[in-house]
CSV table of C-alpha atoms in Angstrom, one decimal:
chain,number,residue,atom,x,y,z
T,1,MET,CA,-26.6,5.7,77.3
T,2,GLY,CA,-22.9,6.4,77.0
T,3,MET,CA,-22.9,8.8,79.9
T,4,THR,CA,-24.8,6.4,82.1
T,5,SER,CA,-22.4,3.6,81.2
T,6,ALA,CA,-19.4,5.9,82.0
T,7,LEU,CA,-20.8,6.7,85.4
T,8,LYS,CA,-21.5,3.1,86.2
T,9,LEU,CA,-17.9,2.2,85.1
T,10,ARG,CA,-16.5,4.8,87.4
T,11,SER,CA,-18.4,3.3,90.3
T,12,ILE,CA,-17.2,-0.2,89.4
T,13,VAL,CA,-13.6,0.9,89.2
T,14,ASP,CA,-13.9,2.6,92.6
T,15,LEU,CA,-15.3,-0.5,94.1
T,16,ALA,CA,-12.6,-2.7,92.5
T,17,GLU,CA,-9.8,-0.4,94.0
T,18,ASN,CA,-11.3,-0.8,97.4
T,19,ILE,CA,-11.5,-4.6,97.0
T,20,PHE,CA,-7.8,-4.7,95.9
T,21,ALA,CA,-6.9,-2.6,98.9
T,22,ILE,CA,-8.7,-4.9,101.3
T,23,GLU,CA,-6.9,-7.9,99.6
T,24,LEU,CA,-3.5,-6.2,100.0
T,25,LEU,CA,-4.1,-5.4,103.6
T,26,ALA,CA,-5.3,-9.0,104.3
T,27,GLY,CA,-2.3,-10.4,102.5
T,28,ALA,CA,0.1,-8.1,104.5
T,29,GLU,CA,-1.4,-9.3,107.7
T,30,ALA,CA,-1.0,-12.9,106.7
T,31,LEU,CA,2.6,-12.3,105.9
T,32,GLU,CA,3.1,-10.8,109.3
T,33,HIS,CA,2.1,-14.1,110.9
T,34,ARG,CA,4.5,-16.1,108.6
T,35,ARG,CA,7.6,-14.2,109.6
T,36,PRO,CA,10.6,-14.9,109.7
T,37,LEU,CA,9.8,-16.7,106.4
T,38,LYS,CA,10.2,-14.6,103.3
T,39,SER,CA,8.2,-14.4,100.1
T,40,GLY,CA,9.2,-13.6,96.6
T,41,GLN,CA,10.8,-10.3,95.7
T,42,GLY,CA,7.6,-8.8,94.2
T,43,VAL,CA,5.5,-9.8,97.2
T,44,GLU,CA,8.1,-8.4,99.6
T,45,ARG,CA,8.1,-5.1,97.7
T,46,ALA,CA,4.3,-4.9,97.8
T,47,PHE,CA,4.4,-5.8,101.5
T,48,LYS,CA,6.9,-3.1,102.2
T,49,LEU,CA,4.7,-0.5,100.4
T,50,VAL,CA,1.6,-1.6,102.2
T,51,ARG,CA,3.4,-1.3,105.5
T,52,GLN,CA,4.5,2.2,104.6
T,53,ILE,CA,0.9,3.2,104.1
T,54,ALA,CA,-0.8,1.1,106.9
T,55,PRO,CA,0.8,-0.2,110.1
T,56,ALA,CA,0.3,-3.8,111.2
T,57,LEU,CA,-2.7,-4.7,113.3
T,58,THR,CA,-1.8,-4.9,117.0
T,59,GLY,CA,-5.4,-4.5,118.3
T,60,ASP,CA,-8.9,-3.7,117.3
T,61,ARG,CA,-9.3,-0.6,115.2
T,62,ALA,CA,-11.3,0.7,112.3
T,63,LEU,CA,-9.7,-0.2,109.0
T,64,SER,CA,-11.6,2.3,106.8
T,65,GLY,CA,-8.7,4.8,106.8
T,66,ASP,CA,-6.2,2.1,105.9
T,67,ILE,CA,-8.4,0.9,103.1
T,68,ALA,CA,-8.9,4.4,101.7
T,69,ARG,CA,-5.1,5.2,101.8
T,70,VAL,CA,-4.2,1.9,100.1
T,71,ALA,CA,-6.9,2.4,97.5
T,72,GLU,CA,-5.5,5.9,96.8
T,73,GLN,CA,-2.1,4.5,96.3
T,74,ILE,CA,-3.5,1.9,93.9
T,75,ARG,CA,-5.3,4.7,92.0
T,76,SER,CA,-2.1,6.8,91.8
T,77,GLY,CA,-0.2,3.8,90.3
T,78,LYS,CA,2.2,3.1,93.2
T,79,PHE,CA,1.7,-0.7,92.9
T,80,ASP,CA,2.1,-0.7,89.0
T,81,ALA,CA,5.8,-1.1,89.0
T,82,LEU,CA,6.0,-4.0,91.4
């Protein structure tokens, strides 16, 4: 049962990383529409990091690549120090 649980946990962690990536992208888009207002320092650092990974939406496009890149940065720990 331990191996089955470990595999299920890995799947859950992968899904959670994708959910957090989607939330970060949605938050970054929301901040784009609130400019020139500024957020707190931590939020601005996270925003800057997200924008280095994924450009702002200026038209319709698939977001799967952006989600995957942001999820990879979450996995690697880039957002941990914010």
